[in-house]
Amino acid sequence: MLGSVLIALVSAASAAVPASASRPIELDGETWSATAIAHETFADATWRDRWVVEGDAACAARDGRLEVVTSDRPDSLKCATLWWREPLPADILIEMTAGASLPAAGNAANLNLFFHARELDGRLYQFGRSSAYGDYHKIPNYIITLTGGFQPGWSRVRRDPGFAILSEEKSTRSEPGETYRIRAMISGGRIRYWLNDRLVHDARDPQPLPGGHFALRTWQSRVWWSDIRISALNRAAPAPITPAPVKPLFKSGFEAGVELRPDDPARLLDALVGRDKTTGFDWSSDLPAKTSKFVYIVKGAPASGDIRTELRNTTGRTGAATRALYMEVTKLTPDFRERGVPNRNEFLLFHPGYDQVYTRHWIKLQDNYLKVCPKGDAQSWRMFYEIKEPDSKVSRVAGADNRQTGTNNYRISFYIRRKTDGKLYWHVRGESPQPVRVVDWDVFNDEVAVPIGRWFQVEVFFRHKPAPDGMVWLAIDGRQVALHRGNAQQPTNPLPVEFYSPFKLYQSPEWLATGPVSQWIDDVEFWPDPPPGATPRDESRANQSTFTPSIAGNPAASSPGPSLRPKP
């Protein structure tokens, strides 16, 4: 309907603006598109083809103005209503220049507007009324009055039928000899009226009229109108929100400028330092954590005898030469039985200060993995990523095989395991180790292969939140392995993440009975959210495993906690 109205109006007005011309209008933070319907210039006598006059006033187009002089005959109603022939939509913008001509004597300077006029039964307005003011009060319409001259003067917004006042401004009046720029806007039942760029009325109709005919109206006046512009208003489609590009928190391929230095020789710890000349990120200052270091959990022997961490030149994932991180656990330290935990080589980011992160890196497991990896779901665990809350200081309770204990309030562990038939699989677990280790949730996957002897990509996203906002996600080589949605922190006494280990080499003691355990790490990235190119999440597989092994829900299958020595 609106399209046909626009076409009719454009073809009717000799000085019409094409309907395609539009401009944005801001209303209370919302953008509307003002599409031009017509531009009336009153250039010649053809104006009567576009307007219908009710009343006996003298009307003539001169010099781009429509001049209207009401009759002074005793039997005259002394008024005129000039209707635009075509109906207008409910949301409109009308702009014009107008004024009252001199002399001032007997001149009410009456510059009124009618909007949305219809018959009482809802039909379009039927032309031919006498122009008596009271006749219009019986049918639906809005009236905006501006009067002055020999009267006290005022401006009002009324709604018919009923002549109800929606807005009144008694200090505003019109003066003969003055020129006014008038702007009226109706949008969503809101009626606004500006006079020389000053907002005079801002009224609301809780039951807005549906649109209809528009008119110029005057009484006992010498007035003129010119340069009338009519536009349809439409809510503009919201501009597409272009999300700000996700910027990496940190990136490094361990290239020139990166070094490995002792962090605490007394505890045999190392740290990565220096600016990667390829990416520009500095391990000493740019890594998104307060501190970071390698932790080995060894004592009583030189680190070189049990743990090896080096930056080496090797063949990278593309087949070209690269510099990468080499990590190895060579053997158990003599005090293993006393401590109850095997050696590990893990890089930790302490006190990260955020509760979610996306990481990806490339990893290459040792070539003889299948030869030295034990068979059996519980004995074959090898952890490659972990997230931990700090020690809650809650007293721990001893449990069978020391695996129901632990020094962390909550942890999320990422394992590679092996079935008794020799097939490798992935395992992601959330658990509360204190005071007694309780498994919160498990996800198992034996469909995505565990690559051996070649580089593959590891992607992890975690959101350390309670259900339903918590999330833990793992993808390998572009395939989703696990998606846990729900609790991802200690359910009753959560604590902030103390550290997480994006590349970790930690394995069961049974592993080290057969030989060293090693891996390569390269092209490490940390992001606040999954960046472009990240593997998409498959929500249909949330909280689902591809199979259920016997260790599901069994805390004894987790990596062991430190021994609890009996009190003397």
JSON list of C-alpha atoms in Angstrom, two decimals, residues 270-469:
[
{"chain": "A", "resi": 270, "resn": "ASP", "atom": "CA", "xyz": [63.15, -22.66, 34.05]},
{"chain": "A", "resi": 271, "resn": "ALA", "atom": "CA", "xyz": [61.40, -19.73, 32.36]},
{"chain": "A", "resi": 272, "resn": "LEU", "atom": "CA", "xyz": [60.96, -18.58, 28.78]},
{"chain": "A", "resi": 273, "resn": "VAL", "atom": "CA", "xyz": [62.18, -15.03, 28.22]},
{"chain": "A", "resi": 274, "resn": "GLY", "atom": "CA", "xyz": [62.84, -12.64, 25.33]},
{"chain": "A", "resi": 275, "resn": "ARG", "atom": "CA", "xyz": [60.97, -11.15, 22.39]},
{"chain": "A", "resi": 276, "resn": "ASP", "atom": "CA", "xyz": [60.08, -13.41, 19.48]},
{"chain": "A", "resi": 277, "resn": "LYS", "atom": "CA", "xyz": [61.42, -11.48, 16.48]},
{"chain": "A", "resi": 278, "resn": "THR", "atom": "CA", "xyz": [58.86, -13.14, 14.20]},
{"chain": "A", "resi": 279, "resn": "THR", "atom": "CA", "xyz": [55.69, -12.23, 16.14]},
{"chain": "A", "resi": 280, "resn": "GLY", "atom": "CA", "xyz": [56.94, -9.30, 18.24]},
{"chain": "A", "resi": 281, "resn": "PHE", "atom": "CA", "xyz": [55.58, -10.74, 21.50]},
{"chain": "A", "resi": 282, "resn": "ASP", "atom": "CA", "xyz": [57.90, -10.95, 24.50]},
{"chain": "A", "resi": 283, "resn": "TRP", "atom": "CA", "xyz": [57.78, -13.98, 26.80]},
{"chain": "A", "resi": 284, "resn": "SER", "atom": "CA", "xyz": [59.22, -11.84, 29.60]},
{"chain": "A", "resi": 285, "resn": "SER", "atom": "CA", "xyz": [56.41, -9.26, 29.63]},
{"chain": "A", "resi": 286, "resn": "ASP", "atom": "CA", "xyz": [53.58, -9.98, 27.18]},
{"chain": "A", "resi": 287, "resn": "LEU", "atom": "CA", "xyz": [52.38, -13.41, 28.26]},
{"chain": "A", "resi": 288, "resn": "PRO", "atom": "CA", "xyz": [48.84, -13.03, 29.71]},
{"chain": "A", "resi": 289, "resn": "ALA", "atom": "CA", "xyz": [49.65, -14.00, 33.29]},
{"chain": "A", "resi": 290, "resn": "LYS", "atom": "CA", "xyz": [51.36, -12.48, 36.29]},
{"chain": "A", "resi": 291, "resn": "THR", "atom": "CA", "xyz": [54.15, -15.05, 36.14]},
{"chain": "A", "resi": 292, "resn": "SER", "atom": "CA", "xyz": [55.03, -18.11, 34.12]},
{"chain": "A", "resi": 293, "resn": "LYS", "atom": "CA", "xyz": [57.59, -20.88, 34.43]},
{"chain": "A", "resi": 294, "resn": "PHE", "atom": "CA", "xyz": [58.28, -24.55, 33.90]},
{"chain": "A", "resi": 295, "resn": "VAL", "atom": "CA", "xyz": [57.65, -26.76, 36.92]},
{"chain": "A", "resi": 296, "resn": "TYR", "atom": "CA", "xyz": [59.34, -30.16, 37.11]},
{"chain": "A", "resi": 297, "resn": "ILE", "atom": "CA", "xyz": [58.50, -31.64, 40.53]},
{"chain": "A", "resi": 298, "resn": "VAL", "atom": "CA", "xyz": [61.95, -33.09, 41.05]},
{"chain": "A", "resi": 299, "resn": "LYS", "atom": "CA", "xyz": [64.39, -32.96, 43.89]},
{"chain": "A", "resi": 300, "resn": "GLY", "atom": "CA", "xyz": [67.44, -34.83, 45.03]},
{"chain": "A", "resi": 301, "resn": "ALA", "atom": "CA", "xyz": [69.00, -35.01, 41.58]},
{"chain": "A", "resi": 302, "resn": "PRO", "atom": "CA", "xyz": [70.08, -32.58, 38.86]},
{"chain": "A", "resi": 303, "resn": "ALA", "atom": "CA", "xyz": [67.28, -31.64, 36.52]},
{"chain": "A", "resi": 304, "resn": "SER", "atom": "CA", "xyz": [69.37, -32.68, 33.54]},
{"chain": "A", "resi": 305, "resn": "GLY", "atom": "CA", "xyz": [69.25, -36.25, 34.78]},
{"chain": "A", "resi": 306, "resn": "ASP", "atom": "CA", "xyz": [65.46, -36.48, 35.06]},
{"chain": "A", "resi": 307, "resn": "ILE", "atom": "CA", "xyz": [63.96, -33.62, 33.03]},
{"chain": "A", "resi": 308, "resn": "ARG", "atom": "CA", "xyz": [65.03, -32.00, 29.77]},
{"chain": "A", "resi": 309, "resn": "THR", "atom": "CA", "xyz": [63.63, -28.70, 28.45]},
{"chain": "A", "resi": 310, "resn": "GLU", "atom": "CA", "xyz": [65.33, -27.15, 25.44]},
{"chain": "A", "resi": 311, "resn": "LEU", "atom": "CA", "xyz": [64.79, -24.87, 22.44]},
{"chain": "A", "resi": 312, "resn": "ARG", "atom": "CA", "xyz": [65.94, -26.81, 19.40]},
{"chain": "A", "resi": 313, "resn": "ASN", "atom": "CA", "xyz": [66.03, -26.55, 15.64]},
{"chain": "A", "resi": 314, "resn": "THR", "atom": "CA", "xyz": [63.91, -29.22, 14.00]},
{"chain": "A", "resi": 315, "resn": "THR", "atom": "CA", "xyz": [61.66, -29.89, 11.04]},
{"chain": "A", "resi": 316, "resn": "GLY", "atom": "CA", "xyz": [58.39, -28.02, 11.57]},
{"chain": "A", "resi": 317, "resn": "ARG", "atom": "CA", "xyz": [54.80, -28.78, 10.70]},
{"chain": "A", "resi": 318, "resn": "THR", "atom": "CA", "xyz": [55.18, -27.45, 7.15]},
{"chain": "A", "resi": 319, "resn": "GLY", "atom": "CA", "xyz": [58.32, -29.46, 6.47]},
{"chain": "A", "resi": 320, "resn": "ALA", "atom": "CA", "xyz": [60.53, -26.40, 6.76]},
{"chain": "A", "resi": 321, "resn": "ALA", "atom": "CA", "xyz": [63.17, -25.85, 9.42]},
{"chain": "A", "resi": 322, "resn": "THR", "atom": "CA", "xyz": [61.86, -24.30, 12.61]},
{"chain": "A", "resi": 323, "resn": "ARG", "atom": "CA", "xyz": [62.83, -23.62, 16.20]},
{"chain": "A", "resi": 324, "resn": "ALA", "atom": "CA", "xyz": [60.59, -25.37, 18.70]},
{"chain": "A", "resi": 325, "resn": "LEU", "atom": "CA", "xyz": [60.31, -26.32, 22.35]},
{"chain": "A", "resi": 326, "resn": "TYR", "atom": "CA", "xyz": [61.44, -29.81, 23.26]},
{"chain": "A", "resi": 327, "resn": "MET", "atom": "CA", "xyz": [60.14, -31.30, 26.53]},
{"chain": "A", "resi": 328, "resn": "GLU", "atom": "CA", "xyz": [61.20, -34.62, 28.04]},
{"chain": "A", "resi": 329, "resn": "VAL", "atom": "CA", "xyz": [60.75, -36.58, 31.25]},
{"chain": "A", "resi": 330, "resn": "THR", "atom": "CA", "xyz": [63.63, -39.03, 31.33]},
{"chain": "A", "resi": 331, "resn": "LYS", "atom": "CA", "xyz": [63.09, -41.07, 34.46]},
{"chain": "A", "resi": 332, "resn": "LEU", "atom": "CA", "xyz": [61.60, -41.16, 37.92]},
{"chain": "A", "resi": 333, "resn": "THR", "atom": "CA", "xyz": [63.49, -39.44, 40.70]},
{"chain": "A", "resi": 334, "resn": "PRO", "atom": "CA", "xyz": [64.56, -41.59, 43.66]},
{"chain": "A", "resi": 335, "resn": "ASP", "atom": "CA", "xyz": [62.06, -39.93, 45.99]},
{"chain": "A", "resi": 336, "resn": "PHE", "atom": "CA", "xyz": [59.03, -40.87, 43.87]},
{"chain": "A", "resi": 337, "resn": "ARG", "atom": "CA", "xyz": [57.73, -43.42, 46.37]},
{"chain": "A", "resi": 338, "resn": "GLU", "atom": "CA", "xyz": [58.00, -40.91, 49.18]},
{"chain": "A", "resi": 339, "resn": "ARG", "atom": "CA", "xyz": [56.14, -38.19, 47.27]},
{"chain": "A", "resi": 340, "resn": "GLY", "atom": "CA", "xyz": [53.64, -40.41, 45.53]},
{"chain": "A", "resi": 341, "resn": "VAL", "atom": "CA", "xyz": [53.68, -38.46, 42.26]},
{"chain": "A", "resi": 342, "resn": "PRO", "atom": "CA", "xyz": [55.86, -39.05, 39.20]},
{"chain": "A", "resi": 343, "resn": "ASN", "atom": "CA", "xyz": [58.04, -36.42, 37.56]},
{"chain": "A", "resi": 344, "resn": "ARG", "atom": "CA", "xyz": [56.41, -33.94, 35.25]},
{"chain": "A", "resi": 345, "resn": "ASN", "atom": "CA", "xyz": [57.49, -31.22, 32.87]},
{"chain": "A", "resi": 346, "resn": "GLU", "atom": "CA", "xyz": [54.86, -28.51, 32.54]},
{"chain": "A", "resi": 347, "resn": "PHE", "atom": "CA", "xyz": [54.73, -24.87, 31.57]},
{"chain": "A", "resi": 348, "resn": "LEU", "atom": "CA", "xyz": [52.42, -22.91, 33.89]},
{"chain": "A", "resi": 349, "resn": "LEU", "atom": "CA", "xyz": [50.76, -19.50, 33.61]},
{"chain": "A", "resi": 350, "resn": "PHE", "atom": "CA", "xyz": [50.11, -18.36, 37.18]},
{"chain": "A", "resi": 351, "resn": "HIS", "atom": "CA", "xyz": [47.23, -16.05, 38.23]},
{"chain": "A", "resi": 352, "resn": "PRO", "atom": "CA", "xyz": [46.01, -15.22, 34.73]},
{"chain": "A", "resi": 353, "resn": "GLY", "atom": "CA", "xyz": [43.44, -12.61, 35.84]},
{"chain": "A", "resi": 354, "resn": "TYR", "atom": "CA", "xyz": [40.74, -13.79, 33.42]},
{"chain": "A", "resi": 355, "resn": "ASP", "atom": "CA", "xyz": [38.24, -16.61, 33.53]},
{"chain": "A", "resi": 356, "resn": "GLN", "atom": "CA", "xyz": [38.24, -17.65, 29.90]},
{"chain": "A", "resi": 357, "resn": "VAL", "atom": "CA", "xyz": [40.83, -18.11, 27.18]},
{"chain": "A", "resi": 358, "resn": "TYR", "atom": "CA", "xyz": [41.32, -19.82, 23.83]},
{"chain": "A", "resi": 359, "resn": "THR", "atom": "CA", "xyz": [44.70, -21.40, 23.15]},
{"chain": "A", "resi": 360, "resn": "ARG", "atom": "CA", "xyz": [46.11, -23.28, 20.20]},
{"chain": "A", "resi": 361, "resn": "HIS", "atom": "CA", "xyz": [49.49, -24.74, 19.50]},
{"chain": "A", "resi": 362, "resn": "TRP", "atom": "CA", "xyz": [51.12, -27.52, 17.55]},
{"chain": "A", "resi": 363, "resn": "ILE", "atom": "CA", "xyz": [52.42, -30.63, 19.24]},
{"chain": "A", "resi": 364, "resn": "LYS", "atom": "CA", "xyz": [54.37, -33.68, 18.12]},
{"chain": "A", "resi": 365, "resn": "LEU", "atom": "CA", "xyz": [54.39, -36.77, 20.28]},
{"chain": "A", "resi": 366, "resn": "GLN", "atom": "CA", "xyz": [57.37, -39.09, 20.34]},
{"chain": "A", "resi": 367, "resn": "ASP", "atom": "CA", "xyz": [57.71, -41.59, 17.50]},
{"chain": "A", "resi": 368, "resn": "ASN", "atom": "CA", "xyz": [57.79, -44.64, 19.79]},
{"chain": "A", "resi": 369, "resn": "TYR", "atom": "CA", "xyz": [54.66, -43.63, 21.70]},
{"chain": "A", "resi": 370, "resn": "LEU", "atom": "CA", "xyz": [52.81, -46.89, 21.09]},
{"chain": "A", "resi": 371, "resn": "LYS", "atom": "CA", "xyz": [55.86, -48.92, 22.03]},
{"chain": "A", "resi": 372, "resn": "VAL", "atom": "CA", "xyz": [56.36, -47.38, 25.46]},
{"chain": "A", "resi": 373, "resn": "CYS", "atom": "CA", "xyz": [52.78, -46.41, 26.39]},
{"chain": "A", "resi": 374, "resn": "PRO", "atom": "CA", "xyz": [51.22, -48.90, 28.83]},
{"chain": "A", "resi": 375, "resn": "LYS", "atom": "CA", "xyz": [47.95, -50.57, 27.90]},
{"chain": "A", "resi": 376, "resn": "GLY", "atom": "CA", "xyz": [45.03, -50.13, 30.26]},
{"chain": "A", "resi": 377, "resn": "ASP", "atom": "CA", "xyz": [42.70, -47.18, 30.82]},
{"chain": "A", "resi": 378, "resn": "ALA", "atom": "CA", "xyz": [43.90, -46.36, 34.33]},
{"chain": "A", "resi": 379, "resn": "GLN", "atom": "CA", "xyz": [47.65, -46.93, 33.88]},
{"chain": "A", "resi": 380, "resn": "SER", "atom": "CA", "xyz": [48.15, -45.32, 30.47]},
{"chain": "A", "resi": 381, "resn": "TRP", "atom": "CA", "xyz": [47.19, -41.73, 31.30]},
{"chain": "A", "resi": 382, "resn": "ARG", "atom": "CA", "xyz": [49.29, -38.95, 29.85]},
{"chain": "A", "resi": 383, "resn": "MET", "atom": "CA", "xyz": [48.17, -35.41, 30.64]},
{"chain": "A", "resi": 384, "resn": "PHE", "atom": "CA", "xyz": [48.85, -32.68, 28.05]},
{"chain": "A", "resi": 385, "resn": "TYR", "atom": "CA", "xyz": [46.79, -29.69, 29.37]},
{"chain": "A", "resi": 386, "resn": "GLU", "atom": "CA", "xyz": [45.39, -28.73, 32.76]},
{"chain": "A", "resi": 387, "resn": "ILE", "atom": "CA", "xyz": [43.50, -25.91, 34.56]},
{"chain": "A", "resi": 388, "resn": "LYS", "atom": "CA", "xyz": [43.59, -25.62, 38.35]},
{"chain": "A", "resi": 389, "resn": "GLU", "atom": "CA", "xyz": [42.08, -23.62, 41.18]},
{"chain": "A", "resi": 390, "resn": "PRO", "atom": "CA", "xyz": [44.41, -23.11, 44.20]},
{"chain": "A", "resi": 391, "resn": "ASP", "atom": "CA", "xyz": [44.59, -25.16, 47.36]},
{"chain": "A", "resi": 392, "resn": "SER", "atom": "CA", "xyz": [41.44, -24.46, 49.37]},
{"chain": "A", "resi": 393, "resn": "LYS", "atom": "CA", "xyz": [43.25, -25.28, 52.66]},
{"chain": "A", "resi": 394, "resn": "VAL", "atom": "CA", "xyz": [40.48, -27.73, 53.40]},
{"chain": "A", "resi": 395, "resn": "SER", "atom": "CA", "xyz": [41.89, -30.76, 55.20]},
{"chain": "A", "resi": 396, "resn": "ARG", "atom": "CA", "xyz": [42.35, -33.64, 52.82]},
{"chain": "A", "resi": 397, "resn": "VAL", "atom": "CA", "xyz": [41.26, -37.17, 53.53]},
{"chain": "A", "resi": 398, "resn": "ALA", "atom": "CA", "xyz": [43.43, -40.14, 52.57]},
{"chain": "A", "resi": 399, "resn": "GLY", "atom": "CA", "xyz": [42.02, -42.37, 49.88]},
{"chain": "A", "resi": 400, "resn": "ALA", "atom": "CA", "xyz": [42.86, -45.58, 48.11]},
{"chain": "A", "resi": 401, "resn": "ASP", "atom": "CA", "xyz": [45.97, -45.42, 45.91]},
{"chain": "A", "resi": 402, "resn": "ASN", "atom": "CA", "xyz": [46.42, -41.78, 46.97]},
{"chain": "A", "resi": 403, "resn": "ARG", "atom": "CA", "xyz": [44.17, -40.72, 44.10]},
{"chain": "A", "resi": 404, "resn": "GLN", "atom": "CA", "xyz": [41.28, -39.45, 46.18]},
{"chain": "A", "resi": 405, "resn": "THR", "atom": "CA", "xyz": [43.49, -36.67, 47.51]},
{"chain": "A", "resi": 406, "resn": "GLY", "atom": "CA", "xyz": [44.86, -33.52, 45.93]},
{"chain": "A", "resi": 407, "resn": "THR", "atom": "CA", "xyz": [46.13, -30.04, 46.64]},
{"chain": "A", "resi": 408, "resn": "ASN", "atom": "CA", "xyz": [43.75, -28.16, 44.39]},
{"chain": "A", "resi": 409, "resn": "ASN", "atom": "CA", "xyz": [40.19, -27.00, 44.95]},
{"chain": "A", "resi": 410, "resn": "TYR", "atom": "CA", "xyz": [39.14, -27.89, 41.40]},
{"chain": "A", "resi": 411, "resn": "ARG", "atom": "CA", "xyz": [40.90, -28.99, 38.26]},
{"chain": "A", "resi": 412, "resn": "ILE", "atom": "CA", "xyz": [40.17, -29.77, 34.63]},
{"chain": "A", "resi": 413, "resn": "SER", "atom": "CA", "xyz": [42.53, -32.29, 33.07]},
{"chain": "A", "resi": 414, "resn": "PHE", "atom": "CA", "xyz": [43.10, -33.29, 29.45]},
{"chain": "A", "resi": 415, "resn": "TYR", "atom": "CA", "xyz": [44.43, -36.82, 28.95]},
{"chain": "A", "resi": 416, "resn": "ILE", "atom": "CA", "xyz": [45.48, -39.24, 26.25]},
{"chain": "A", "resi": 417, "resn": "ARG", "atom": "CA", "xyz": [44.69, -42.80, 27.35]},
{"chain": "A", "resi": 418, "resn": "ARG", "atom": "CA", "xyz": [44.95, -46.30, 25.91]},
{"chain": "A", "resi": 419, "resn": "LYS", "atom": "CA", "xyz": [42.51, -49.16, 25.98]},
{"chain": "A", "resi": 420, "resn": "THR", "atom": "CA", "xyz": [43.59, -52.71, 26.79]},
{"chain": "A", "resi": 421, "resn": "ASP", "atom": "CA", "xyz": [43.28, -53.50, 23.07]},
{"chain": "A", "resi": 422, "resn": "GLY", "atom": "CA", "xyz": [45.92, -50.86, 22.34]},
{"chain": "A", "resi": 423, "resn": "LYS", "atom": "CA", "xyz": [43.71, -48.09, 20.85]},
{"chain": "A", "resi": 424, "resn": "LEU", "atom": "CA", "xyz": [44.39, -44.55, 22.03]},
{"chain": "A", "resi": 425, "resn": "TYR", "atom": "CA", "xyz": [41.61, -42.14, 23.01]},
{"chain": "A", "resi": 426, "resn": "TRP", "atom": "CA", "xyz": [41.03, -38.68, 24.48]},
{"chain": "A", "resi": 427, "resn": "HIS", "atom": "CA", "xyz": [39.68, -37.95, 27.96]},
{"chain": "A", "resi": 428, "resn": "VAL", "atom": "CA", "xyz": [38.69, -34.60, 29.52]},
{"chain": "A", "resi": 429, "resn": "ARG", "atom": "CA", "xyz": [37.71, -34.56, 33.20]},
{"chain": "A", "resi": 430, "resn": "GLY", "atom": "CA", "xyz": [36.49, -32.00, 35.76]},
{"chain": "A", "resi": 431, "resn": "GLU", "atom": "CA", "xyz": [36.95, -32.93, 39.41]},
{"chain": "A", "resi": 432, "resn": "SER", "atom": "CA", "xyz": [37.11, -31.61, 42.96]},
{"chain": "A", "resi": 433, "resn": "PRO", "atom": "CA", "xyz": [40.15, -33.12, 44.72]},
{"chain": "A", "resi": 434, "resn": "GLN", "atom": "CA", "xyz": [39.47, -31.62, 48.17]},
{"chain": "A", "resi": 435, "resn": "PRO", "atom": "CA", "xyz": [38.75, -32.89, 50.76]},
{"chain": "A", "resi": 436, "resn": "VAL", "atom": "CA", "xyz": [38.11, -36.20, 48.96]},
{"chain": "A", "resi": 437, "resn": "ARG", "atom": "CA", "xyz": [38.52, -36.42, 45.23]},
{"chain": "A", "resi": 438, "resn": "VAL", "atom": "CA", "xyz": [35.14, -36.43, 43.48]},
{"chain": "A", "resi": 439, "resn": "VAL", "atom": "CA", "xyz": [34.68, -36.58, 39.71]},
{"chain": "A", "resi": 440, "resn": "ASP", "atom": "CA", "xyz": [32.37, -33.81, 38.50]},
{"chain": "A", "resi": 441, "resn": "TRP", "atom": "CA", "xyz": [32.13, -34.85, 34.84]},
{"chain": "A", "resi": 442, "resn": "ASP", "atom": "CA", "xyz": [33.90, -36.86, 32.12]},
{"chain": "A", "resi": 443, "resn": "VAL", "atom": "CA", "xyz": [33.97, -36.71, 28.32]},
{"chain": "A", "resi": 444, "resn": "PHE", "atom": "CA", "xyz": [35.62, -39.52, 26.30]},
{"chain": "A", "resi": 445, "resn": "ASN", "atom": "CA", "xyz": [36.35, -39.67, 22.57]},
{"chain": "A", "resi": 446, "resn": "ASP", "atom": "CA", "xyz": [37.82, -42.62, 20.62]},
{"chain": "A", "resi": 447, "resn": "GLU", "atom": "CA", "xyz": [36.70, -41.45, 17.17]},
{"chain": "A", "resi": 448, "resn": "VAL", "atom": "CA", "xyz": [39.21, -38.62, 16.67]},
{"chain": "A", "resi": 449, "resn": "ALA", "atom": "CA", "xyz": [42.60, -40.21, 16.12]},
{"chain": "A", "resi": 450, "resn": "VAL", "atom": "CA", "xyz": [45.60, -39.49, 18.35]},
{"chain": "A", "resi": 451, "resn": "PRO", "atom": "CA", "xyz": [48.35, -38.63, 15.83]},
{"chain": "A", "resi": 452, "resn": "ILE", "atom": "CA", "xyz": [51.71, -40.26, 16.52]},
{"chain": "A", "resi": 453, "resn": "GLY", "atom": "CA", "xyz": [55.05, -39.13, 15.13]},
{"chain": "A", "resi": 454, "resn": "ARG", "atom": "CA", "xyz": [53.71, -36.05, 13.32]},
{"chain": "A", "resi": 455, "resn": "TRP", "atom": "CA", "xyz": [52.70, -32.49, 14.15]},
{"chain": "A", "resi": 456, "resn": "PHE", "atom": "CA", "xyz": [49.04, -31.85, 15.00]},
{"chain": "A", "resi": 457, "resn": "GLN", "atom": "CA", "xyz": [47.10, -28.84, 16.27]},
{"chain": "A", "resi": 458, "resn": "VAL", "atom": "CA", "xyz": [45.57, -28.64, 19.74]},
{"chain": "A", "resi": 459, "resn": "GLU", "atom": "CA", "xyz": [42.81, -26.09, 20.40]},
{"chain": "A", "resi": 460, "resn": "VAL", "atom": "CA", "xyz": [41.39, -25.51, 23.88]},
{"chain": "A", "resi": 461, "resn": "PHE", "atom": "CA", "xyz": [38.77, -23.05, 25.08]},
{"chain": "A", "resi": 462, "resn": "PHE", "atom": "CA", "xyz": [37.68, -22.86, 28.68]},
{"chain": "A", "resi": 463, "resn": "ARG", "atom": "CA", "xyz": [35.32, -20.58, 30.59]},
{"chain": "A", "resi": 464, "resn": "HIS", "atom": "CA", "xyz": [35.82, -20.94, 34.32]},
{"chain": "A", "resi": 465, "resn": "LYS", "atom": "CA", "xyz": [32.20, -20.40, 35.36]},
{"chain": "A", "resi": 466, "resn": "PRO", "atom": "CA", "xyz": [29.43, -22.30, 37.15]},
{"chain": "A", "resi": 467, "resn": "ALA", "atom": "CA", "xyz": [26.63, -24.02, 35.26]},
{"chain": "A", "resi": 468, "resn": "PRO", "atom": "CA", "xyz": [25.14, -23.13, 32.87]},
{"chain": "A", "resi": 469, "resn": "ASP", "atom": "CA", "xyz": [27.85, -20.70, 31.74]}
]
